[in-house]
Amino acid sequence: MRLLEYEAKELFRNFGIPVPNGAVVKSPAEIALAIERVGLPLVVKAQVPVGGRGKAGGIKLAYSFEEAVREAENLLYSSLKGHTVRYVLLEKQLKIAKEYYLGVTIDQSAGKPVVMLSTEGGMDVEEIAKKKPESLISKRVEMSRGFYEFEARGMCKQLGLEGSLLVKVSETLRKLYEVFIKYDAIIAEINPLAITENGEVFAADAKIEIDDDALFRQTSLNIKPEERVEDPLKAEAIKIGVTYVRLDGDIGVIGSGAGLTMATIDIINDFGGKASNFLETGGGITEQLMYNAVKLLVKDERLKALFINLYGGINPMVQAANGIAKAYRELKVTIPILVKLVGNEQEKAWEILENAGIPVIKSIRTEDAVERLMKIIEGF
Ligand code: GDP
Ligand code: MN
């Protein structure tokens, strides 16, 4: 879950990372007061959970009151990079002399955090690595040991920093690591760290992405993921506890397990069809969960069929069948539905589905089921 810039900056502020003076607005009525509080000139920044806002027109410099109002009003509720701008951050404009890059992320191959520093900020880290690799240094951290000030200073020295700039940048880098650990982040980034004309240092931008699997224990953040996603089906999926990804086809897919679901989507493709989604139940199927999953997908008006592919290892197949049958009856599903189900108590589960009038494929091969599915769709 990616935080918005102003949220990430709030965490930075709590950790003593210098951030520019700013105020966030969520309605036009709040703009004038915010400008007065922040002071001119300022930067008007669209708050969307993606990078590259500058290039996409989401970051505007304003020098007069009128200009600031106009830019803020224009950005508010606009669409930027596929996201609706619900918040605009007004921030004191910095006189930037130099932009640095500071980042902490997970080095997947080492399974350890890696701290990165570059004197060429402003562009993204992949681009820095390609264009100015000599300006970028990184250091893996032993989590049990932590990341120390002297190590941060060493990194700064390697890039030729000295004096008070070295002290400020290294302190910021160490604090960024602290934020990263404290909030179970998978990325914490300051890009750019603005070095002003009079030698001050500010986080001009802030990116924090929290590990979704750790959100439950990050209670101080008070984040409800389902309130942050714009696709209503995706929001519902988070609520009911299934993994959902929207795709651009018209065959709804529910699978018990990520591998099975992906294979199912591939096989549908092989038979000339296209899945409308990836929906994976995980290992916690109950009657209610299955009911909810069917209910979620049949809301999608693109659907011309629904295919459910289940394997009962730890998942109880009888409960799954009961949930599907209940949804089929109560929701009055009008599109064709086909279930392939094998595993524990399969005979009982088949019976439940067949009694509900739902066609069941009893083969272990998903190909057999998809072949049948395509015929059902053709004949429908
Ligand atoms: P991003 O494009 O989504 O990464 O958004 P940023 O917050 O990084 O802003 C993009 C660029 O706008 C930065 O790299 C800066 O060059 C510029 N910018 C941001 N804040 C200020 C500011 O206070 N003063 C000036 N002069 N430029 C700024
Ligand atoms: Mn940036």
Tab-separated table of C-alpha atoms and ligand atoms in Angstrom:
chain	number	residue	atom	x	y	z
A	1	MET	CA	0.000	0.000	0.000
A	2	ARG	CA	1.577	3.203	-1.123
A	3	LEU	CA	1.118	6.275	1.018
A	4	LEU	CA	0.410	9.633	-0.506
A	5	GLU	CA	3.257	12.134	-0.446
A	6	TYR	CA	1.755	14.242	2.336
A	7	GLU	CA	1.194	11.157	4.503
A	8	ALA	CA	4.755	9.973	3.974
A	9	LYS	CA	6.032	13.447	4.809
A	10	GLU	CA	4.111	13.384	8.069
A	11	LEU	CA	6.003	10.239	9.048
A	12	PHE	CA	9.262	11.868	7.946
A	13	ARG	CA	8.509	14.887	10.106
A	14	ASN	CA	7.938	12.653	13.141
A	15	PHE	CA	11.341	11.125	12.591
A	16	GLY	CA	13.093	14.480	12.256
A	17	ILE	CA	13.609	14.381	8.502
A	18	PRO	CA	13.305	17.994	7.298
A	19	VAL	CA	10.304	18.568	5.040
A	20	PRO	CA	9.118	21.886	3.555
A	21	ASN	CA	6.307	23.759	5.227
A	22	GLY	CA	3.041	22.682	3.686
A	23	ALA	CA	-0.702	22.251	3.941
A	24	VAL	CA	-2.967	19.726	2.311
A	25	VAL	CA	-6.420	20.564	0.927
A	26	LYS	CA	-9.273	18.315	-0.121
A	27	SER	CA	-11.797	20.900	-1.253
A	28	PRO	CA	-11.639	24.261	-3.065
A	29	ALA	CA	-12.904	26.045	0.054
A	30	GLU	CA	-9.695	25.170	1.888
A	31	ILE	CA	-7.283	26.538	-0.707
A	32	ALA	CA	-7.106	30.231	0.257
A	33	LEU	CA	-6.366	29.569	3.916
A	34	ALA	CA	-3.755	26.976	3.010
A	35	ILE	CA	-1.938	29.436	0.750
A	36	GLU	CA	-1.880	32.018	3.527
A	37	ARG	CA	-0.538	29.531	5.990
A	38	VAL	CA	2.217	28.262	3.696
A	39	GLY	CA	3.244	31.532	2.060
A	40	LEU	CA	4.350	32.379	-1.472
A	41	PRO	CA	5.922	31.330	-3.694
A	42	LEU	CA	4.723	27.749	-3.448
A	43	VAL	CA	4.528	24.403	-5.196
A	44	VAL	CA	1.141	22.886	-5.900
A	45	LYS	CA	1.332	19.102	-5.842
A	46	ALA	CA	-1.298	16.566	-6.865
A	47	GLN	CA	-1.471	13.714	-4.352
A	48	VAL	CA	-1.699	10.462	-6.267
A	49	PRO	CA	0.024	7.221	-5.294
A	50	VAL	CA	2.349	7.125	-8.310
A	51	GLY	CA	5.611	8.752	-9.337
A	52	GLY	CA	6.377	10.881	-12.371
A	53	ARG	CA	3.760	13.458	-11.424
A	54	GLY	CA	6.072	16.290	-12.459
A	55	LYS	CA	6.266	15.075	-16.059
A	56	ALA	CA	2.528	14.367	-16.136
A	57	GLY	CA	1.621	17.914	-15.105
A	58	GLY	CA	0.816	17.209	-11.471
A	59	ILE	CA	3.441	19.543	-9.963
A	60	LYS	CA	3.035	23.304	-10.539
A	61	LEU	CA	5.027	26.269	-9.346
A	62	ALA	CA	2.966	29.293	-8.290
A	63	TYR	CA	4.242	32.800	-7.529
A	64	SER	CA	1.063	34.730	-6.816
A	65	PHE	CA	-2.019	34.069	-4.740
A	66	GLU	CA	-4.251	33.917	-7.839
A	67	GLU	CA	-1.901	31.565	-9.622
A	68	ALA	CA	-1.771	29.236	-6.605
A	69	VAL	CA	-5.570	29.167	-6.334
A	70	ARG	CA	-5.942	28.474	-10.049
A	71	GLU	CA	-3.377	25.649	-10.108
A	72	ALA	CA	-4.800	24.044	-6.970
A	73	GLU	CA	-8.366	24.241	-8.299
A	74	ASN	CA	-7.281	22.787	-11.626
A	75	LEU	CA	-5.566	19.831	-10.026
A	76	LEU	CA	-8.217	19.043	-7.434
A	77	TYR	CA	-10.582	16.266	-8.665
A	78	SER	CA	-8.679	16.039	-11.950
A	79	SER	CA	-7.429	12.715	-13.240
A	80	LEU	CA	-3.682	12.128	-13.178
A	81	LYS	CA	-2.036	8.935	-14.398
A	82	GLY	CA	-5.283	7.025	-13.922
A	83	HIS	CA	-5.981	8.353	-10.429
A	84	THR	CA	-8.446	10.925	-9.233
A	85	VAL	CA	-6.714	13.738	-7.362
A	86	ARG	CA	-8.521	13.909	-4.013
A	87	TYR	CA	-5.847	15.858	-2.188
A	88	VAL	CA	-3.568	18.689	-3.221
A	89	LEU	CA	-0.471	19.559	-1.225
A	90	LEU	CA	0.561	23.205	-1.140
A	91	GLU	CA	4.154	23.571	-0.146
A	92	LYS	CA	6.622	26.380	0.335
A	93	GLN	CA	8.732	26.559	-2.805
A	94	LEU	CA	12.368	25.664	-2.300
A	95	LYS	CA	15.251	27.302	-4.132
A	96	ILE	CA	16.795	24.056	-5.249
A	97	ALA	CA	20.500	24.097	-6.111
A	98	LYS	CA	21.012	20.343	-6.298
A	99	GLU	CA	18.840	17.228	-6.140
A	100	TYR	CA	19.972	14.006	-4.441
A	101	TYR	CA	18.385	10.583	-4.330
A	102	LEU	CA	17.949	8.631	-1.077
A	103	GLY	CA	16.258	5.276	-0.940
A	104	VAL	CA	15.805	2.117	1.107
A	105	THR	CA	14.254	-1.006	-0.326
A	106	ILE	CA	14.572	-4.783	-0.098
A	107	ASP	CA	17.323	-6.472	-2.042
A	108	GLN	CA	15.297	-9.526	-3.049
A	109	SER	CA	18.265	-11.709	-3.914
A	110	ALA	CA	19.978	-11.053	-0.592
A	111	GLY	CA	16.760	-10.861	1.415
A	112	LYS	CA	18.065	-7.751	3.132
A	113	PRO	CA	17.332	-4.041	3.114
A	114	VAL	CA	19.558	-2.013	0.856
A	115	VAL	CA	20.260	1.669	1.383
A	116	MET	CA	20.931	3.775	-1.711
A	117	LEU	CA	22.334	7.242	-2.204
A	118	SER	CA	22.986	9.274	-5.312
A	119	THR	CA	24.008	12.851	-5.991
A	120	GLU	CA	21.873	12.748	-9.140
A	121	GLY	CA	18.293	12.910	-7.922
A	122	GLY	CA	15.162	14.014	-9.718
A	123	MET	CA	15.138	11.080	-12.124
A	124	ASP	CA	14.131	7.633	-10.957
A	125	VAL	CA	16.698	5.254	-9.564
A	126	GLU	CA	16.659	2.905	-12.560
A	127	GLU	CA	17.508	5.835	-14.780
A	128	ILE	CA	20.276	6.989	-12.423
A	129	ALA	CA	21.728	3.479	-12.467
A	130	LYS	CA	21.735	3.528	-16.251
A	131	LYS	CA	22.878	7.079	-16.943
A	132	LYS	CA	25.063	7.953	-13.961
A	133	PRO	CA	26.021	4.686	-12.289
A	134	GLU	CA	29.105	6.275	-10.725
A	135	SER	CA	26.853	8.659	-8.767
A	136	LEU	CA	24.907	5.840	-7.118
A	137	ILE	CA	26.100	3.763	-4.206
A	138	SER	CA	24.230	1.168	-2.240
A	139	LYS	CA	24.818	-0.745	0.916
A	140	ARG	CA	23.095	-3.875	2.170
A	141	VAL	CA	22.092	-3.814	5.819
A	142	GLU	CA	22.099	-6.632	8.316
A	143	MET	CA	18.684	-6.086	9.927
A	144	SER	CA	19.682	-7.561	13.254
A	145	ARG	CA	22.526	-5.089	13.454
A	146	GLY	CA	20.915	-2.013	11.985
A	147	PHE	CA	22.214	0.903	9.938
A	148	TYR	CA	24.559	3.267	11.743
A	149	GLU	CA	25.369	6.928	11.302
A	150	PHE	CA	29.021	6.156	10.535
A	151	GLU	CA	27.911	3.928	7.674
A	152	ALA	CA	25.680	6.647	6.290
A	153	ARG	CA	28.597	9.070	6.555
A	154	GLY	CA	30.839	6.610	4.790
A	155	MET	CA	28.399	6.468	1.887
A	156	CYS	CA	28.280	10.277	1.711
A	157	LYS	CA	32.067	10.501	1.783
A	158	GLN	CA	32.307	8.037	-1.068
A	159	LEU	CA	30.317	10.490	-3.162
A	160	GLY	CA	32.547	13.398	-2.167
A	161	LEU	CA	30.240	15.103	0.340
A	162	GLU	CA	31.832	17.006	3.193
A	163	GLY	CA	31.188	19.444	6.029
A	164	SER	CA	27.688	20.235	7.183
A	165	LEU	CA	26.141	18.858	3.976
A	166	LEU	CA	27.670	15.468	4.745
A	167	VAL	CA	26.224	15.604	8.264
A	168	LYS	CA	22.738	16.601	7.111
A	169	VAL	CA	22.511	14.084	4.287
A	170	SER	CA	23.855	11.198	6.345
A	171	GLU	CA	21.472	11.936	9.218
A	172	THR	CA	18.596	12.006	6.767
A	173	LEU	CA	19.688	8.716	5.245
A	174	ARG	CA	19.877	7.026	8.651
A	175	LYS	CA	16.458	8.355	9.636
A	176	LEU	CA	15.017	7.161	6.353
A	177	TYR	CA	16.204	3.666	7.252
A	178	GLU	CA	14.484	4.013	10.644
A	179	VAL	CA	11.206	4.976	8.963
A	180	PHE	CA	11.586	2.043	6.566
A	181	ILE	CA	11.943	-0.436	9.449
A	182	LYS	CA	9.370	1.106	11.768
A	183	TYR	CA	6.605	1.071	9.161
A	184	ASP	CA	7.352	-2.306	7.549
A	185	ALA	CA	8.048	-0.545	4.286
A	186	ILE	CA	9.136	-2.235	1.111
A	187	ILE	CA	10.265	1.117	-0.287
A	188	ALA	CA	11.120	4.388	1.431
A	189	GLU	CA	12.441	7.034	-0.884
A	190	ILE	CA	13.323	10.721	-0.965
A	191	ASN	CA	13.619	11.846	-4.548
A	192	PRO	CA	14.639	14.518	-4.700
A	193	LEU	CA	16.313	15.451	-1.491
A	194	ALA	CA	16.568	19.150	-2.262
A	195	ILE	CA	19.824	20.907	-1.431
A	196	THR	CA	18.889	24.576	-1.329
A	197	GLU	CA	20.997	27.520	-2.413
A	198	ASN	CA	21.875	28.286	1.200
A	199	GLY	CA	22.905	24.729	1.999
A	200	GLU	CA	19.752	23.480	3.684
A	201	VAL	CA	18.414	20.003	3.054
A	202	PHE	CA	14.715	19.090	2.592
A	203	ALA	CA	12.787	16.041	1.485
A	204	ALA	CA	11.053	17.640	-1.515
A	205	ASP	CA	9.281	14.412	-2.350
A	206	ALA	CA	8.424	11.366	-0.250
A	207	LYS	CA	7.548	7.828	-1.179
A	208	ILE	CA	6.663	5.101	1.283
A	209	GLU	CA	5.180	1.803	0.305
A	210	ILE	CA	4.067	-0.434	3.155
A	211	ASP	CA	4.121	-4.210	2.875
A	212	ASP	CA	0.443	-5.174	2.502
A	213	ASP	CA	0.989	-8.239	4.671
A	214	ALA	CA	2.170	-6.014	7.528
A	215	LEU	CA	-0.658	-3.484	7.365
A	216	PHE	CA	-2.554	-5.314	10.098
A	217	ARG	CA	0.099	-4.413	12.649
A	218	GLN	CA	0.675	-0.875	11.423
A	219	THR	CA	-2.319	0.291	13.391
A	220	SER	CA	-0.907	3.774	14.002
A	221	LEU	CA	-1.292	4.465	10.278
A	222	ASN	CA	-5.018	3.896	10.417
A	223	ILE	CA	-5.220	2.786	6.800
A	224	LYS	CA	-8.176	0.954	5.303
A	225	PRO	CA	-6.851	-0.435	2.026
A	226	GLU	CA	-10.337	-0.989	0.608
A	227	GLU	CA	-11.007	2.739	0.860
A	228	ARG	CA	-7.964	3.518	-1.245
A	229	VAL	CA	-8.620	1.540	-4.376
A	230	GLU	CA	-10.753	3.045	-7.095
A	231	ASP	CA	-11.999	-0.173	-8.693
A	232	PRO	CA	-15.071	-1.155	-6.620
A	233	LEU	CA	-14.592	-4.864	-7.358
A	234	LYS	CA	-11.017	-4.686	-6.144
A	235	ALA	CA	-12.166	-2.870	-2.998
A	236	GLU	CA	-14.718	-5.593	-2.334
A	237	ALA	CA	-12.082	-8.274	-2.918
A	238	ILE	CA	-9.877	-6.750	-0.217
A	239	LYS	CA	-12.831	-6.698	2.146
A	240	ILE	CA	-13.789	-10.321	1.626
A	241	GLY	CA	-10.164	-11.449	1.718
A	242	VAL	CA	-9.413	-12.709	-1.779
A	243	THR	CA	-6.751	-11.662	-4.248
A	244	TYR	CA	-8.281	-9.956	-7.268
A	245	VAL	CA	-6.743	-8.503	-10.393
A	246	ARG	CA	-8.852	-7.048	-13.165
A	247	LEU	CA	-8.047	-8.318	-16.664
A	248	ASP	CA	-9.561	-7.263	-19.967
A	249	GLY	CA	-11.472	-10.375	-21.057
A	250	ASP	CA	-15.021	-11.625	-20.448
A	251	ILE	CA	-14.695	-14.983	-18.679
A	252	GLY	CA	-14.822	-14.735	-14.906
A	253	VAL	CA	-12.333	-16.977	-13.111
A	254	ILE	CA	-12.183	-18.158	-9.528
A	255	GLY	CA	-9.357	-20.467	-8.513
A	256	SER	CA	-8.164	-21.946	-5.251
A	257	GLY	CA	-4.492	-21.009	-5.327
A	258	ALA	CA	-2.413	-18.589	-7.341
A	259	GLY	CA	-0.715	-21.225	-9.483
A	260	LEU	CA	-3.956	-22.976	-10.391
A	261	THR	CA	-5.626	-19.656	-11.197
A	262	MET	CA	-2.795	-18.473	-13.424
A	263	ALA	CA	-2.696	-21.816	-15.217
A	264	THR	CA	-6.469	-21.581	-15.703
A	265	ILE	CA	-6.139	-18.147	-17.285
A	266	ASP	CA	-3.417	-19.438	-19.611
A	267	ILE	CA	-5.500	-22.438	-20.651
A	268	ILE	CA	-8.530	-20.225	-21.336
A	269	ASN	CA	-6.211	-18.208	-23.545
A	270	ASP	CA	-5.031	-21.353	-25.351
A	271	PHE	CA	-8.641	-22.187	-26.161
A	272	GLY	CA	-9.229	-18.732	-27.639
A	273	GLY	CA	-10.953	-17.171	-24.637
A	274	LYS	CA	-9.980	-14.303	-22.391
A	275	ALA	CA	-10.301	-14.068	-18.632
A	276	SER	CA	-11.910	-10.971	-17.136
A	277	ASN	CA	-9.989	-11.335	-13.906
A	278	PHE	CA	-7.697	-13.256	-11.646
A	279	LEU	CA	-9.418	-14.209	-8.403
A	280	GLU	CA	-7.682	-16.462	-5.975
A	281	THR	CA	-9.222	-17.662	-2.727
A	282	GLY	CA	-6.111	-18.830	-0.930
A	283	GLY	CA	-6.324	-21.680	1.536
A	284	GLY	CA	-9.157	-20.342	3.650
A	285	ILE	CA	-12.274	-21.291	1.695
A	286	THR	CA	-15.536	-21.246	3.633
A	287	GLU	CA	-19.085	-21.325	2.349
A	288	GLN	CA	-19.347	-17.585	2.948
A	289	LEU	CA	-16.087	-16.772	1.184
A	290	MET	CA	-17.114	-18.732	-1.902
A	291	TYR	CA	-20.523	-17.077	-1.893
A	292	ASN	CA	-18.868	-13.662	-1.631
A	293	ALA	CA	-16.437	-14.432	-4.438
A	294	VAL	CA	-19.211	-15.451	-6.845
A	295	LYS	CA	-21.270	-12.441	-5.798
A	296	LEU	CA	-18.336	-10.156	-6.481
A	297	LEU	CA	-17.645	-11.455	-9.982
A	298	VAL	CA	-21.227	-11.565	-11.239
A	299	LYS	CA	-21.416	-7.812	-10.609
A	300	ASP	CA	-19.006	-7.400	-13.515
A	301	GLU	CA	-21.181	-6.674	-16.530
A	302	ARG	CA	-18.520	-7.805	-18.994
A	303	LEU	CA	-18.931	-11.440	-17.921
A	304	LYS	CA	-20.351	-13.946	-20.392
A	305	ALA	CA	-19.443	-16.995	-18.303
A	306	LEU	CA	-18.013	-17.917	-14.934
A	307	PHE	CA	-15.512	-20.703	-14.469
A	308	ILE	CA	-14.598	-21.946	-10.997
A	309	ASN	CA	-11.564	-24.185	-10.709
A	310	LEU	CA	-10.986	-25.713	-7.284
A	311	TYR	CA	-8.590	-28.189	-5.811
A	312	GLY	CA	-9.326	-29.367	-2.296
A	313	GLY	CA	-6.142	-29.994	-0.427
A	314	ILE	CA	-6.611	-27.972	2.700
A	315	ASN	CA	-9.665	-26.228	1.270
A	316	PRO	CA	-12.993	-27.899	2.203
A	317	MET	CA	-14.749	-28.768	-1.077
A	318	VAL	CA	-18.159	-29.356	0.473
A	319	GLN	CA	-18.195	-25.859	1.932
A	320	ALA	CA	-17.034	-24.473	-1.405
A	321	ALA	CA	-19.840	-26.283	-3.233
A	322	ASN	CA	-22.400	-25.055	-0.711
A	323	GLY	CA	-21.232	-21.462	-1.197
A	324	ILE	CA	-21.390	-21.703	-4.991
A	325	ALA	CA	-24.804	-23.360	-4.940
A	326	LYS	CA	-26.154	-20.769	-2.531
A	327	ALA	CA	-24.873	-17.891	-4.643
A	328	TYR	CA	-26.259	-19.490	-7.816
A	329	ARG	CA	-29.704	-19.788	-6.257
A	330	GLU	CA	-29.902	-16.516	-4.368
A	331	LEU	CA	-28.235	-14.234	-6.877
A	332	LYS	CA	-30.154	-15.726	-9.789
A	333	VAL	CA	-27.038	-15.988	-11.903
A	334	THR	CA	-28.016	-15.792	-15.570
A	335	ILE	CA	-24.653	-16.374	-17.235
A	336	PRO	CA	-23.376	-19.927	-17.723
A	337	ILE	CA	-21.377	-21.222	-14.812
A	338	LEU	CA	-19.063	-24.200	-14.831
A	339	VAL	CA	-17.220	-25.747	-11.897
A	340	LYS	CA	-14.257	-28.049	-11.981
A	341	LEU	CA	-13.699	-29.443	-8.540
A	342	VAL	CA	-11.520	-32.243	-7.252
A	343	GLY	CA	-10.161	-33.059	-3.836
A	344	ASN	CA	-11.467	-33.866	-0.410
A	345	GLU	CA	-15.039	-35.188	-0.248
A	346	GLN	CA	-15.388	-34.514	-3.964
A	347	GLU	CA	-18.367	-36.864	-4.480
A	348	LYS	CA	-20.361	-35.008	-1.874
A	349	ALA	CA	-19.409	-31.664	-3.366
A	350	TRP	CA	-20.327	-32.794	-6.897
A	351	GLU	CA	-23.711	-33.871	-5.656
A	352	ILE	CA	-24.388	-30.498	-4.053
A	353	LEU	CA	-23.500	-28.676	-7.266
A	354	GLU	CA	-25.441	-31.006	-9.532
A	355	ASN	CA	-28.494	-30.758	-7.309
A	356	ALA	CA	-28.273	-26.995	-7.718
A	357	GLY	CA	-28.202	-27.412	-11.495
A	358	ILE	CA	-24.590	-26.379	-11.934
A	359	PRO	CA	-22.536	-28.374	-14.468
A	360	VAL	CA	-19.489	-30.006	-12.902
A	361	ILE	CA	-16.313	-31.275	-14.515
A	362	LYS	CA	-14.904	-34.179	-12.566
A	363	SER	CA	-11.619	-34.459	-14.428
A	364	ILE	CA	-8.339	-33.371	-12.886
A	365	ARG	CA	-7.390	-31.685	-16.191
A	366	THR	CA	-8.294	-28.030	-16.491
A	367	GLU	CA	-8.042	-28.410	-20.296
A	368	ASP	CA	-11.085	-30.719	-20.245
A	369	ALA	CA	-13.059	-28.145	-18.311
A	370	VAL	CA	-12.093	-25.201	-20.495
A	371	GLU	CA	-12.902	-27.139	-23.650
A	372	ARG	CA	-16.384	-27.746	-22.257
A	373	LEU	CA	-16.642	-24.125	-21.104
A	374	MET	CA	-15.941	-22.818	-24.616
A	375	LYS	CA	-18.647	-25.105	-26.023
A	376	ILE	CA	-21.132	-23.883	-23.428
A	377	ILE	CA	-20.341	-20.271	-24.321
A	378	GLU	CA	-20.704	-20.977	-28.052
A	379	GLY	CA	-24.051	-22.652	-27.557
A	380	PHE	CA	-25.408	-20.059	-25.215
B	1	GDP	P1	7.354	13.340	-8.920
B	1	GDP	O1	7.489	13.866	-10.311
B	1	GDP	O2	6.070	12.586	-8.751
B	1	GDP	O3	8.525	12.539	-8.500
B	1	GDP	O4	7.207	14.605	-7.940
B	1	GDP	P2	8.302	15.475	-7.144
B	1	GDP	O5	7.724	15.860	-5.862
B	1	GDP	O6	9.612	14.762	-7.088
B	1	GDP	O7	8.459	16.771	-8.031
B	1	GDP	C1	8.993	16.711	-9.325
B	1	GDP	C2	10.041	17.784	-9.508
B	1	GDP	O8	9.478	19.064	-9.219
B	1	GDP	C3	11.224	17.664	-8.561
B	1	GDP	O9	12.215	16.790	-9.021
B	1	GDP	C4	11.725	19.079	-8.499
B	1	GDP	O10	12.640	19.329	-9.545
B	1	GDP	C5	10.473	19.897	-8.740
B	1	GDP	N1	10.098	20.496	-7.457
B	1	GDP	C6	9.418	19.913	-6.446
B	1	GDP	N2	9.317	20.749	-5.396
B	1	GDP	C7	9.965	21.867	-5.735
B	1	GDP	C8	10.247	23.114	-5.096
B	1	GDP	O11	9.884	23.364	-3.961
B	1	GDP	N3	10.960	24.044	-5.798
B	1	GDP	C9	11.395	23.827	-7.056
B	1	GDP	N4	12.069	24.757	-7.676
B	1	GDP	N5	11.150	22.658	-7.696
B	1	GDP	C10	10.460	21.705	-7.052
B	2	MN	MN	9.939	12.608	-7.031
